[in-house]
Amino acid sequence: MDNQKIHMNGGDGPNSYANNSEYQKQLVGYSKIVMTELIEQELDVGIINPDCSPFCVADFGCSVGANTYLAVQNIIEAVETKYKSNEQDQENPQLQVPEFLVFFNDLVQNDFNTLFNYIHGNEPNYFTTGIPGSFYGRVFPKAFLHFAHSSMSLLYLSRIPEEVLDRKSAAWNKGRIHYSCSGAAKEVEAAYSNQFRKDIQAFLDARAQELVPGGLMAIITLTILDGVLPSDSPMALNFTILGSCLQDMANMGIMSEEKLDSFNLPYYYTSPMELETLIKTHGCFDIVRFEKLPTPLRQVVIDVQTAVLSMRVVTEQLFQQHFGKDITEELFQRYTEKLDSHPVLKDDKYRTDASYFVFLKRKTETSKPGS
Amino acid sequence: MDNQKIHMNGGDGPNSYANNSEYQKQLVGYSKIVMTELIEQELDVGIINPDCSPFCVADFGCSVGANTYLAVQNIIEAVETKYKSNEQDQENPQLQVPEFLVFFNDLVQNDFNTLFNYIHGNEPNYFTTGIPGSFYGRVFPKAFLHFAHSSMSLLYLSRIPEEVLDRKSAAWNKGRIHYSCSGAAKEVEAAYSNQFRKDIQAFLDARAQELVPGGLMAIITLTILDGVLPSDSPMALNFTILGSCLQDMANMGIMSEEKLDSFNLPYYYTSPMELETLIKTHGCFDIVRFEKLPTPLRQVVIDVQTAVLSMRVVTEQLFQQHFGKDITEELFQRYTEKLDSHPVLKDDKYRTDASYFVFLKRKTETSKPGS
C-alpha cells in the first residue's frame, strides 16, 4: 500500500482540517519564541545572493488553514527582524531586507484551492506558491531553499510496511489497524520503525540537497516518550478503540474480515531518542536545538466531540479510500460512543506523548547525498 | 466591477475548460516551431547563475488542463536543446543543462487542484509549482524569472471600465453586454480600449521587474484585424446573440432590467497595430517577433455544440457570479438555438479575427519600472 494519497479533510466545512486543528495550532504558537530566538542567533544573512535570489521559505506538509499561515508568518517576521538589525550594521550596508518567496508543500491531493483562498485573504507580505509532491523525495531544485519548516507531518509514513499486511510474515497485524493496538506483535512495531527510518533518511536526503549550505530547518513532531511501550500511549488507546469499531462492523457483515486485515494506519510515533539518533547518523545537519514543547491545552481539557473531530479530519480520507465513502459516518458514530465511556480522555497516566521542536542547520562541509 | 474572479470552468467534466479548449491547444501547437527557433536564437544561456538559481519558467493565466502543460513542455524542450548544444561548446564547459522550476499562474479562483493532478499525472521532468494571483500585478520577486509565457489570457481585462456601467456617462452600454454588440456607442469601445491600455502597461511593468535582463517572453493573443470595426467581428455576433438571450430572459422577468444593465463582459480584442504600439511605447522589451498564427482548424469546420461549449467554459463563471447559478442552463440552451440558425458559423465574411504570436526580450539597459 502506497500512501501517496494521505491528506487531511479539505474545504472549510464542519469536518474540515482547517476548522479542527487547534491542537496543531497551539504547537505552532509554542514554537514561535524559540524559533525567533534561533533565527536571530543562527541565520547568516549572507546565505542569499541578492542579485539572483529572494529569501525562499517552504512549509513541508502544510495541509490547509491557519496553521501553515501562522508558522510562515512567524518565520518571516523573525527573518525580517534579523535583516533589519543587520541593515543598521554600517559595515555591511549592501544587505537589505530581501523579498520573500514562500512555497506551501503537500501531496498533490491536498486542497490547494482552499489553502490559496485562505492565504490570499490574509494579504501576505510575501509571494505565495503551492508546490505539490511528496516531501520524501525532491520537490525543489538544488541549493534553492533558505528555510524549511515542517509541523506534525513526519509522523505520516510514505507507505505501510509490506510485511504488516503479509499473512506469511511474523509482522502480520491481523485484526488490528496499527502497531500500537492492544495485542500487536513486536515485529509489527519493528516494521513500522524500519519504514520510519527509511522515510526520515529520504526526507533529510532531499532537504540536504534543496537547502543552501547554512540553510535552516524547523521540525515539530509528536513523539512517544523514551521507554514508553507503544501500547501505553494515548494513540494506542484511540486506535484500539477505532479498530474495535471496525471489527464490530466486520462482524455485522458491513465489511469483510479480509478488507479489515488489509488495512493499517500509516502513522509512526518516534521517540525523542530515536529521532535524534537518526538525524545525527544522517550527518548533513547540525542539531541546534532539540526540545520538548508544552502540552497543548486542548489535550488537558478535552470534550469527546472535539476529540472525535480531531481524529476524523486526519484519518477519514484513509478510511474512505480503503473501505469506501459510506462507512465513515457509522464508524465515527461508534467511535464517539466508545470513546465517551473510556478513561483515555481524563486519566493522566495516558499522557505519555509529547511534541518536540527540532531546529537544524545544513552543514556546509559535508558531501551532499545523491548529488 | 472588479474582475479578479475571472476563471475558466474548473474540474474535468463535460463542461470543463480542460475538456473544451481545443482551439487554444491548436494555437500552442502552431507556436511551437517558431518558439523553438527563437529560443535557440535569442536565449543567452548565461542568464542563469548556476550557483544560486534554477531556470525559472512561468505560464501566466495557465487555467487548467493540457494546454499549459504542452506550452511549458515546448519551452523546456527548446531550452534544454539550447543548453545541450552549448555543453558541446568546449569554450564554456561550465554551463550544464540546469534544473527547471515551473510556475503555473492564474487567479486564486482557478482550479489548481485539478491542474496539479493533471501535471503530476504526466510525470514532468521539472519541479512544479502553482502561483496564485493577478498577472496585472507582481506575483514574483524581482529579477527572478527567465522565461514568461502567456497564451490567450491578455484579452481578459482586470476590470470592467466604470463608465460602461454608469448611466450618466456617454459610455453607458445599456442593454448590451459588450462593446462589440450591435448598436454600442463608440465611447464604449474607447472605454474598453483605455482599460486595455492600462492593463497591458501593468502587465509589462510587472514582467519587466520579474524577468531577469535578457529574459524572454512569449505571448499568444486573439486580435481583431487592423481596420475592422468591433461590430464586424465574430465576437460581436456571438456576444450580440448571447445578449439578446439575456434580454429575452429579462423580458420574461427571469432577471431585472437593472441587473442586465449592470453586466458587461470583461474581454477586449486588441488589434495587431494597437498591441505592437503599446509594447513599443512601454519601452522595457525588444520585440523579437510579431506574427500572425494560422487559423485553428476548429474555427473552419465547427458544429454548434462545440461552439456553445467553447463559449460556455470561458464565460459561465461570469454569468453565474452576476446573475446566480440557476440561469446558465437556460441561457446556453437559448444561445444554442439562436446560434444554430445564424450564419456566423458558416460564413467567411465573419473571419476578421486572428491570433498573434509575440516574442519579447527584456532589455538590459532601460530603467526598471516601479523599482
XYZ file of C-alpha atoms in Angstrom:
742
model
C 0.000 0.000 0.000
C 1.471 3.256 -1.145
C 0.339 6.134 0.994
C 0.889 8.872 -1.513
C -2.737 9.855 -1.036
C -2.666 10.808 2.634
C -4.277 14.160 3.086
C -6.337 15.982 5.652
C -10.032 16.657 5.061
C -10.192 19.605 2.654
C -12.549 22.575 2.335
C -13.581 24.723 5.279
C -16.714 22.948 6.476
C -17.507 21.442 9.911
C -15.486 18.268 9.207
C -12.506 20.085 7.646
C -8.946 20.015 8.922
C -8.900 23.823 8.567
C -11.530 24.111 11.301
C -10.356 21.270 13.530
C -6.651 21.661 14.071
C -6.461 23.742 17.231
C -4.009 21.272 18.747
C -1.568 21.726 15.879
C -2.076 25.496 16.040
C -1.050 25.653 19.682
C 2.176 23.836 18.870
C 2.986 26.421 16.221
C 2.334 29.095 18.833
C 4.633 27.468 21.407
C 7.441 27.187 18.898
C 7.307 30.873 17.937
C 9.507 32.249 20.714
C 12.248 29.660 20.418
C 12.189 29.812 16.613
C 12.512 33.599 16.640
C 15.438 33.377 19.050
C 17.204 30.724 16.979
C 16.719 32.570 13.698
C 18.284 35.652 15.281
C 21.156 33.528 16.540
C 21.768 31.157 13.627
C 20.710 32.849 10.398
C 23.597 34.005 8.262
C 22.091 36.887 6.283
C 24.692 36.276 3.593
C 23.140 32.944 2.575
C 21.111 34.681 -0.088
C 22.668 36.211 -3.130
C 20.564 39.365 -3.518
C 21.446 39.581 -7.223
C 19.633 36.426 -8.149
C 17.596 35.151 -5.258
C 14.783 36.112 -2.949
C 14.652 34.512 0.517
C 12.897 31.172 -0.085
C 10.847 29.509 2.653
C 8.971 26.197 2.392
C 6.438 24.560 4.682
C 6.511 20.806 4.091
C 3.202 19.048 4.733
C 1.317 22.344 5.027
C -2.223 20.954 4.713
C -4.937 23.649 4.720
C -5.827 26.516 7.007
C -4.449 28.927 9.545
C -1.621 26.813 10.966
C 0.678 26.886 7.974
C -0.034 30.582 7.511
C 0.881 31.336 11.132
C 4.033 29.240 11.028
C 5.231 31.022 7.901
C 4.322 34.403 9.368
C 6.455 33.655 12.437
C 9.417 32.686 10.280
C 9.175 35.739 8.024
C 8.871 38.160 10.930
C 11.957 36.701 12.562
C 13.982 36.734 9.336
C 12.904 40.331 8.605
C 13.951 41.377 12.101
C 17.326 39.771 11.573
C 17.871 41.569 8.239
C 16.663 44.877 9.675
C 19.106 44.721 12.568
C 21.769 43.840 10.030
C 20.847 46.850 7.862
C 21.860 49.093 10.731
C 25.260 47.457 10.778
C 27.283 50.018 8.844
C 29.938 47.513 7.868
C 27.527 45.575 5.619
C 25.339 48.265 4.093
C 24.574 46.208 0.997
C 22.313 43.726 2.776
C 18.716 44.873 2.730
C 15.576 43.018 3.800
C 15.043 40.647 0.859
C 11.818 39.765 -0.929
C 10.266 36.536 0.313
C 9.011 33.660 -1.784
C 7.029 31.101 0.205
C 6.256 27.586 -1.014
C 3.393 25.663 0.574
C 4.081 21.971 0.041
C 1.843 18.968 0.457
C 0.798 15.929 -1.549
C -0.960 16.617 -4.839
C -4.275 15.521 -3.263
C -4.118 18.355 -0.712
C -6.820 21.013 -1.100
C -4.618 23.779 -2.508
C -7.661 25.723 -3.745
C -8.924 26.276 -0.205
C -5.392 26.962 1.012
C -4.741 29.632 -1.644
C -8.038 31.336 -0.855
C -7.156 31.444 2.826
C -3.620 32.754 2.318
C -4.701 35.400 -0.206
C -7.490 36.548 2.093
C -4.805 37.465 4.622
C -2.903 39.619 2.111
C 0.533 38.267 2.982
C 3.630 40.399 2.506
C 5.378 37.669 0.536
C 4.950 35.905 -2.814
C 2.867 32.765 -2.373
C 3.174 29.488 -4.240
C 1.943 25.937 -3.799
C 4.289 23.071 -4.585
C 2.650 19.659 -4.794
C 4.584 16.437 -4.205
C 5.796 14.020 -1.544
C 8.404 15.530 0.764
C 10.045 12.112 0.940
C 11.510 12.959 -2.441
C 12.931 16.083 -4.085
C 10.374 18.802 -4.737
C 12.832 21.709 -5.174
C 15.917 22.441 -7.255
C 19.307 22.046 -5.655
C 20.548 24.626 -3.128
C 17.406 26.691 -3.579
C 15.781 26.968 -0.141
C 16.890 29.092 2.793
C 14.403 27.950 5.410
C 12.396 24.724 5.662
C 9.587 24.118 8.134
C 7.526 21.022 8.834
C 4.996 20.681 11.603
C 3.248 17.430 12.555
C 3.923 15.912 9.141
C 6.789 13.491 9.698
C 4.560 11.105 11.599
C 2.917 10.131 8.292
C 4.864 7.276 6.770
C 5.338 7.218 2.999
C 3.781 3.731 2.951
C 2.538 0.897 5.134
C 5.384 -1.598 5.585
C 4.558 -4.579 3.357
C 5.130 -7.294 5.963
C 2.380 -5.846 8.180
C -0.163 -6.877 5.551
C 1.545 -10.164 4.633
C -0.105 -13.203 6.269
C 3.131 -15.187 5.933
C 5.129 -12.647 7.913
C 5.722 -12.563 11.645
C 4.816 -8.882 11.384
C 1.318 -9.628 10.020
C -1.030 -7.403 12.034
C -4.246 -9.377 11.629
C -7.376 -7.742 13.047
C -5.542 -4.610 14.183
C -5.136 -1.276 12.415
C -1.864 -0.058 13.948
C 1.289 -1.324 15.642
C 0.223 0.359 18.878
C -3.082 -1.516 19.117
C -3.526 -3.866 22.019
C -2.065 -7.296 21.220
C 0.120 -6.304 18.238
C 3.347 -8.318 17.880
C 6.743 -6.702 18.470
C 7.574 -7.378 14.830
C 4.812 -5.005 13.761
C 6.376 -2.115 15.636
C 9.777 -3.069 14.212
C 8.394 -2.965 10.674
C 6.895 0.480 11.240
C 10.101 1.713 12.884
C 12.137 0.417 9.952
C 9.890 2.260 7.491
C 10.197 5.443 9.559
C 13.985 5.184 9.464
C 13.926 4.920 5.660
C 11.468 7.803 5.399
C 13.412 10.153 7.663
C 16.549 9.358 5.729
C 14.764 10.164 2.454
C 13.376 13.390 3.936
C 16.793 14.525 5.180
C 18.476 13.491 1.899
C 16.047 15.621 -0.100
C 16.231 18.632 2.233
C 20.021 18.414 2.376
C 20.066 18.892 -1.388
C 17.390 21.569 -1.511
C 18.688 23.769 1.309
C 21.645 26.039 0.709
C 24.659 25.435 2.957
C 23.835 27.208 6.217
C 20.103 26.916 5.490
C 17.829 26.329 8.471
C 15.083 23.807 9.184
C 12.492 23.699 11.982
C 10.585 20.479 12.652
C 7.742 19.902 15.067
C 6.664 16.323 15.591
C 4.695 14.205 18.007
C 6.656 11.553 19.899
C 6.049 8.863 22.469
C 8.446 9.449 25.318
C 11.576 7.327 25.580
C 10.957 3.981 27.227
C 7.165 4.018 26.855
C 5.651 0.993 25.120
C 3.559 1.936 22.086
C 0.645 0.115 23.676
C 0.812 2.503 26.661
C 0.386 5.632 24.507
C -2.836 7.592 24.041
C -2.668 6.775 20.304
C -2.751 3.095 21.201
C -5.981 3.534 23.072
C -7.567 5.649 20.345
C -6.535 3.296 17.576
C -7.534 0.205 19.558
C -10.994 1.695 20.040
C -11.235 2.711 16.364
C -10.080 -0.779 15.371
C -12.668 -2.414 17.610
C -15.391 -0.315 15.940
C -14.209 -1.603 12.556
C -14.121 -5.154 13.942
C -17.732 -4.733 15.154
C -18.720 -3.579 11.679
C -16.880 -6.546 10.104
C -18.703 -8.902 12.483
C -22.000 -7.383 11.323
C -21.007 -8.019 7.706
C -20.654 -4.323 6.804
C -17.147 -5.154 5.547
C -15.245 -8.396 5.105
C -12.642 -9.691 7.511
C -10.117 -9.647 4.633
C -10.824 -5.992 3.988
C -10.133 -5.208 7.623
C -6.942 -7.277 7.670
C -5.594 -5.423 4.664
C -5.825 -2.056 6.407
C -3.306 -0.386 8.728
C -2.836 3.271 9.590
C 0.388 4.845 8.242
C 1.317 6.779 11.382
C 4.503 6.281 13.329
C 5.289 7.977 16.608
C 9.002 8.119 17.041
C 10.712 8.631 20.395
C 12.907 11.670 21.067
C 15.970 9.433 21.279
C 15.203 7.576 18.042
C 14.660 10.815 16.134
C 17.786 12.485 17.472
C 19.885 9.436 16.627
C 18.544 9.277 13.064
C 19.354 12.939 12.451
C 22.852 12.595 13.889
C 23.511 9.439 11.889
C 22.393 11.133 8.692
C 25.168 13.645 9.082
C 24.147 16.576 6.871
C 22.578 18.706 9.610
C 23.766 20.168 12.880
C 21.196 19.906 15.659
C 20.947 23.433 17.041
C 18.035 22.715 19.390
C 16.054 19.624 20.339
C 13.450 20.382 22.969
C 10.094 19.328 24.319
C 7.186 21.694 23.737
C 4.451 22.314 26.302
C 1.391 20.099 26.079
C -1.407 21.848 24.191
C -4.174 22.923 26.492
C -6.748 21.100 24.428
C -5.232 17.800 25.390
C -5.746 18.530 29.071
C -9.334 19.740 28.960
C -10.995 17.981 26.078
C -14.530 17.007 25.225
C -15.404 13.922 23.284
C -16.782 15.732 20.210
C -13.567 17.698 19.808
C -11.507 14.541 20.243
C -13.531 12.703 17.610
C -13.342 15.570 15.117
C -9.584 15.915 15.594
C -9.225 12.232 14.804
C -11.717 12.350 11.960
C -10.143 15.207 9.986
C -6.793 13.439 9.777
C -7.947 9.828 9.285
C -11.226 9.999 7.351
C -9.658 10.068 3.874
C -7.675 6.916 4.658
C -10.762 5.014 5.788
C -12.734 6.210 2.787
C -10.025 5.230 0.323
C -9.875 1.707 1.721
C -13.412 0.930 2.872
C -15.459 3.284 0.677
C -17.129 6.592 1.390
C -20.214 5.119 3.040
C -18.709 3.687 6.188
C -17.235 6.738 7.897
C -20.435 8.216 9.360
C -21.163 4.969 11.160
C -17.532 4.406 12.108
C -17.166 7.782 13.815
C -20.575 7.451 15.454
C -19.457 4.173 17.007
C -16.099 5.687 17.918
C -17.811 8.597 19.683
C -19.885 6.240 21.802
C -16.967 4.034 22.827
C -14.606 6.940 23.452
C -17.134 8.717 25.635
C -17.183 5.829 28.088
C -13.401 5.359 28.102
C -10.965 6.908 30.583
C -8.403 7.916 27.911
C -9.693 11.469 27.856
C -9.461 12.054 31.565
C -6.653 9.974 33.003
C -3.155 11.425 33.349
C -1.479 8.050 33.013
C -2.154 8.144 29.265
C -0.125 11.352 28.817
C 2.925 9.556 27.507
C 3.188 11.550 24.296
C 4.997 14.846 23.812
C 5.671 17.194 20.940
C 9.249 18.112 20.153
C 10.757 21.114 18.462
C 13.873 20.393 16.428
C 15.989 23.126 14.862
C 18.596 22.092 12.309
C 21.253 23.818 10.266
C 22.520 22.472 6.954
C 26.215 21.760 7.321
C 28.464 23.446 4.828
C 31.288 20.937 4.555
C 29.695 17.524 4.164
C 29.060 15.919 0.827
C 25.559 16.320 -0.484
C 23.735 12.999 -0.606
C 22.523 11.951 -4.011
C 24.353 14.721 -5.801
C -16.880 45.679 -11.048
C -13.565 44.133 -10.229
C -12.866 41.104 -12.358
C -10.422 39.449 -10.040
C -12.680 36.397 -10.139
C -12.480 35.564 -13.825
C -11.679 31.942 -14.239
C -12.441 29.119 -16.629
C -14.785 26.304 -15.638
C -12.785 24.005 -13.361
C -12.696 20.238 -12.894
C -12.511 17.791 -15.778
C -16.188 17.167 -16.510
C -18.160 17.707 -19.752
C -18.490 21.483 -19.147
C -14.854 21.982 -18.051
C -12.309 24.208 -19.745
C -9.863 21.281 -19.570
C -12.053 19.300 -21.969
C -13.192 22.158 -24.199
C -10.159 24.155 -25.198
C -9.088 22.527 -28.448
C -8.923 25.944 -30.146
C -6.409 27.211 -27.587
C -4.458 23.948 -27.865
C -4.022 24.326 -31.611
C -2.565 27.798 -31.099
C 0.000 26.398 -28.680
C 0.861 23.807 -31.320
C 1.293 26.407 -34.074
C 3.584 28.476 -31.899
C 5.896 25.559 -31.086
C 8.118 25.736 -34.150
C 8.647 29.488 -34.077
C 9.167 29.485 -30.310
C 11.778 26.739 -30.536
C 13.603 28.639 -33.269
C 13.549 31.901 -31.311
C 14.735 30.289 -28.059
C 17.669 28.796 -29.970
C 18.406 32.202 -31.464
C 17.757 34.546 -28.540
C 18.378 32.697 -25.277
C 21.579 33.695 -23.564
C 22.463 30.588 -21.546
C 24.405 32.808 -19.147
C 21.241 34.461 -17.817
C 21.076 31.938 -15.020
C 23.604 31.859 -12.252
C 24.007 28.098 -11.762
C 25.264 28.631 -8.189
C 22.007 30.002 -6.926
C 19.291 29.614 -9.476
C 17.434 27.000 -11.470
C 15.936 28.013 -14.822
C 12.565 29.552 -13.870
C 9.605 29.457 -16.263
C 6.124 30.872 -15.651
C 2.870 30.467 -17.550
C 0.653 33.463 -16.816
C -3.071 32.732 -16.967
C -2.498 28.981 -17.188
C -6.060 27.870 -16.407
C -6.476 24.063 -16.197
C -5.632 21.176 -18.480
C -3.369 20.063 -21.265
C -2.686 23.424 -22.923
C -0.499 24.922 -20.230
C 1.311 21.613 -19.842
C 2.053 21.454 -23.573
C 3.188 25.073 -23.760
C 5.605 24.549 -20.880
C 6.838 21.282 -22.370
C 7.636 23.069 -25.639
C 9.585 25.774 -23.804
C 11.574 23.331 -21.670
C 12.492 21.130 -24.627
C 13.772 24.142 -26.556
C 15.741 25.498 -23.587
C 17.246 22.072 -22.897
C 18.279 21.759 -26.537
C 19.947 25.147 -26.338
C 21.886 24.217 -23.194
C 22.845 20.826 -24.622
C 24.267 22.341 -27.771
C 26.095 24.800 -25.551
C 27.525 21.970 -23.428
C 29.323 20.731 -26.506
C 30.928 24.122 -26.906
C 34.314 23.454 -25.339
C 34.913 27.107 -24.588
C 32.129 27.205 -21.970
C 32.364 23.811 -20.317
C 30.852 25.054 -17.059
C 27.339 25.507 -18.417
C 25.273 22.365 -17.992
C 21.556 21.825 -18.564
C 20.015 23.458 -15.483
C 17.198 22.198 -13.273
C 13.833 23.700 -14.190
C 11.315 25.250 -11.817
C 7.954 25.922 -13.455
C 5.301 28.224 -12.009
C 1.706 27.876 -13.154
C -0.001 31.202 -12.560
C -3.655 32.119 -12.567
C -6.135 33.912 -10.321
C -6.662 32.415 -6.880
C -10.086 31.131 -8.006
C -8.517 28.907 -10.667
C -8.880 25.163 -10.078
C -5.286 24.440 -9.063
C -6.275 21.082 -7.555
C -7.318 19.711 -10.939
C -4.305 21.347 -12.601
C -1.817 19.772 -10.149
C -3.395 16.358 -10.621
C -3.077 16.681 -14.382
C 0.529 17.877 -14.345
C 1.646 15.253 -11.821
C -0.071 12.518 -13.821
C 2.277 13.391 -16.687
C 5.392 12.995 -14.513
C 7.089 16.150 -15.747
C 10.875 16.447 -15.736
C 10.740 19.753 -13.862
C 9.714 20.996 -10.429
C 6.100 22.131 -10.467
C 4.502 24.946 -8.516
C 1.273 26.926 -8.655
C 1.394 30.654 -8.041
C -1.989 32.291 -7.483
C -2.584 35.987 -8.150
C -3.474 38.528 -10.837
C -0.795 38.890 -13.501
C -1.691 42.583 -13.731
C 0.377 42.986 -10.583
C 3.614 41.497 -9.270
C 3.428 37.805 -8.431
C 7.193 37.094 -8.424
C 10.288 38.542 -6.754
C 12.452 40.908 -8.735
C 14.719 39.554 -11.491
C 13.645 36.008 -10.754
C 12.166 34.633 -13.988
C 13.989 33.546 -17.119
C 11.050 32.781 -19.371
C 7.459 34.027 -19.244
C 4.619 32.642 -21.328
C 1.013 33.737 -21.652
C -1.494 32.306 -24.088
C -4.981 33.711 -24.678
C -5.010 35.461 -21.302
C -4.381 39.109 -22.096
C -7.825 39.510 -23.613
C -9.291 39.362 -20.083
C -9.391 42.869 -18.670
C -8.605 43.359 -14.990
C -11.974 45.083 -14.586
C -14.975 46.436 -16.479
C -14.377 50.142 -17.158
C -16.623 52.032 -14.703
C -18.186 54.401 -17.237
C -19.667 51.470 -19.168
C -21.961 50.794 -16.205
C -22.584 54.466 -15.363
C -25.947 55.727 -16.643
C -24.661 59.302 -16.616
C -21.754 58.510 -18.922
C -21.707 58.684 -22.728
C -20.080 55.242 -22.498
C -23.072 53.682 -20.704
C -23.725 50.400 -22.516
C -27.396 49.945 -21.625
C -28.976 46.664 -22.714
C -25.733 45.329 -24.226
C -23.113 43.057 -22.673
C -20.031 44.077 -24.649
C -18.602 46.978 -26.663
C -18.760 44.865 -29.807
C -22.508 44.257 -29.559
C -24.681 45.690 -32.281
C -25.585 49.328 -31.522
C -22.930 50.034 -28.854
C -21.643 53.649 -28.800
C -18.075 54.480 -29.882
C -17.426 55.678 -26.326
C -17.946 52.129 -25.040
C -15.169 50.783 -27.224
C -12.966 53.707 -26.178
C -13.540 52.903 -22.500
C -12.614 49.255 -23.061
C -9.574 50.244 -25.109
C -8.449 52.641 -22.393
C -8.739 49.896 -19.769
C -6.764 47.538 -22.004
C -4.002 50.109 -22.354
C -3.746 50.423 -18.552
C -3.809 46.651 -18.135
C -1.110 45.944 -20.718
C 1.040 48.610 -19.138
C 0.553 46.992 -15.702
C 1.327 43.556 -17.168
C 4.519 44.760 -18.852
C 5.563 46.743 -15.751
C 5.261 43.649 -13.573
C 7.013 41.313 -16.032
C 9.785 43.853 -16.622
C 10.566 43.658 -12.922
C 10.191 39.909 -12.602
C 12.236 38.884 -15.641
C 15.997 38.986 -15.493
C 17.678 41.259 -18.059
C 17.757 39.227 -21.264
C 14.788 37.152 -20.098
C 12.314 36.053 -22.748
C 8.534 36.272 -23.031
C 6.131 34.634 -25.492
C 2.573 35.924 -25.781
C -0.281 34.491 -27.824
C -3.416 36.585 -28.051
C -6.549 36.906 -30.119
C -6.918 40.121 -32.121
C -9.376 41.739 -34.468
C -7.512 42.655 -37.627
C -6.458 46.269 -38.150
C -9.230 48.436 -39.550
C -12.095 46.043 -38.739
C -14.937 47.510 -36.703
C -15.600 45.609 -33.464
C -19.186 45.129 -34.610
C -17.925 43.245 -37.701
C -16.039 40.655 -35.670
C -17.225 37.123 -34.898
C -17.152 38.019 -31.171
C -19.643 40.796 -31.895
C -22.083 38.342 -33.376
C -21.653 35.819 -30.576
C -21.997 38.421 -27.838
C -24.936 40.117 -29.538
C -26.734 36.770 -29.669
C -25.835 35.977 -26.033
C -27.004 39.453 -25.017
C -30.295 39.019 -26.864
C -30.877 35.748 -24.969
C -30.344 37.610 -21.691
C -32.675 40.375 -22.917
C -35.342 37.748 -23.692
C -34.947 36.371 -20.181
C -35.211 39.883 -18.694
C -38.361 40.472 -20.725
C -39.812 37.282 -19.247
C -38.995 38.531 -15.739
C -36.299 35.919 -15.077
C -33.960 38.799 -14.218
C -34.463 42.535 -13.845
C -33.569 45.104 -16.494
C -31.239 46.758 -13.953
C -29.420 43.501 -13.378
C -28.845 43.172 -17.112
C -27.696 46.788 -17.456
C -25.111 46.299 -14.713
C -23.405 43.458 -16.592
C -20.715 43.645 -19.266
C -18.176 41.061 -20.353
C -14.539 41.906 -19.483
C -12.995 40.862 -22.802
C -11.079 43.157 -25.095
C -9.813 42.191 -28.529
C -6.905 44.386 -29.402
C -5.689 44.915 -32.965
C -2.174 43.903 -34.026
C -1.235 47.554 -34.504
C -2.599 48.647 -31.124
C -0.764 45.865 -29.303
C 2.527 46.453 -31.080
C 2.336 50.183 -30.361
C 1.640 49.609 -26.653
C 4.628 47.282 -26.300
C 6.944 49.686 -28.130
C 5.710 52.641 -26.097
C 6.310 50.756 -22.851
C 9.962 50.511 -23.686
C 11.271 47.678 -21.496
C 11.067 44.939 -24.122
C 12.515 44.397 -27.561
C 10.035 42.881 -29.999
C 11.874 39.911 -31.495
C 8.895 38.561 -33.447
C 5.325 39.695 -34.026
C 3.477 37.369 -36.364
C 0.075 36.044 -37.261
C -0.627 32.406 -36.440
C -2.654 30.111 -38.695
C -6.371 29.921 -38.010
C -7.204 26.871 -35.896
C -8.915 24.204 -37.931
C -11.782 24.053 -35.498
C -12.854 27.528 -36.459
C -13.284 26.489 -40.085
C -15.297 23.324 -39.575
C -17.313 23.804 -36.425
C -20.546 22.398 -35.110
C -22.905 24.353 -32.911
C -22.460 22.210 -29.780
C -18.693 22.708 -29.888
C -19.130 26.432 -30.416
C -21.509 26.698 -27.459
C -19.279 24.680 -25.153
C -16.210 26.741 -26.104
C -18.140 29.877 -25.179
C -19.638 28.327 -22.062
C -16.386 27.167 -20.423
C -14.881 30.647 -20.547
C -17.975 32.763 -19.733
C -20.157 30.646 -17.431
C -18.470 31.712 -14.172
C -19.011 35.382 -15.049
C -22.724 34.882 -15.709
C -23.134 32.828 -12.541
C -21.353 35.379 -10.369
C -23.610 38.165 -11.619
C -26.962 36.509 -12.303
C -26.807 33.486 -9.988
C -26.118 29.835 -10.647
C -29.614 28.968 -11.843
C -29.730 30.912 -15.090
C -26.900 29.394 -17.099
C -28.626 26.188 -18.223
C -31.438 28.199 -19.772
C -29.097 30.868 -21.131
C -26.912 28.405 -23.024
C -29.963 26.454 -24.229
C -31.347 29.647 -25.757
C -27.904 30.536 -27.123
C -27.627 27.119 -28.795
C -30.982 27.579 -30.524
C -30.237 31.089 -31.802
C -26.674 30.280 -32.858
C -27.791 27.225 -34.798
C -29.932 29.348 -37.104
C -27.305 32.065 -37.560
C -24.784 32.270 -40.410
C -21.836 33.195 -38.127
C -20.634 29.610 -38.059
C -20.553 29.157 -41.813
C -19.817 32.485 -43.475
C -16.246 33.532 -44.318
C -17.001 37.233 -44.025
C -17.005 36.905 -40.223
C -13.377 35.671 -40.151
C -11.989 39.031 -39.125
C -10.139 37.783 -36.053
C -6.622 36.364 -35.943
C -4.279 35.074 -33.267
C -0.843 36.616 -32.968
C 2.400 35.293 -31.600
C 4.592 37.891 -29.922
C 8.121 37.141 -28.736
C 9.793 39.696 -26.468
C 13.170 40.084 -24.837
C 13.703 42.047 -21.641
C 16.067 44.914 -22.439
C 19.151 45.101 -20.314
C 19.803 48.818 -20.267
C 16.466 50.502 -19.584
C 15.369 51.516 -16.131
C 13.083 49.053 -14.425
C 9.607 50.489 -13.934
C 8.492 50.727 -10.329
C 11.897 49.832 -8.972
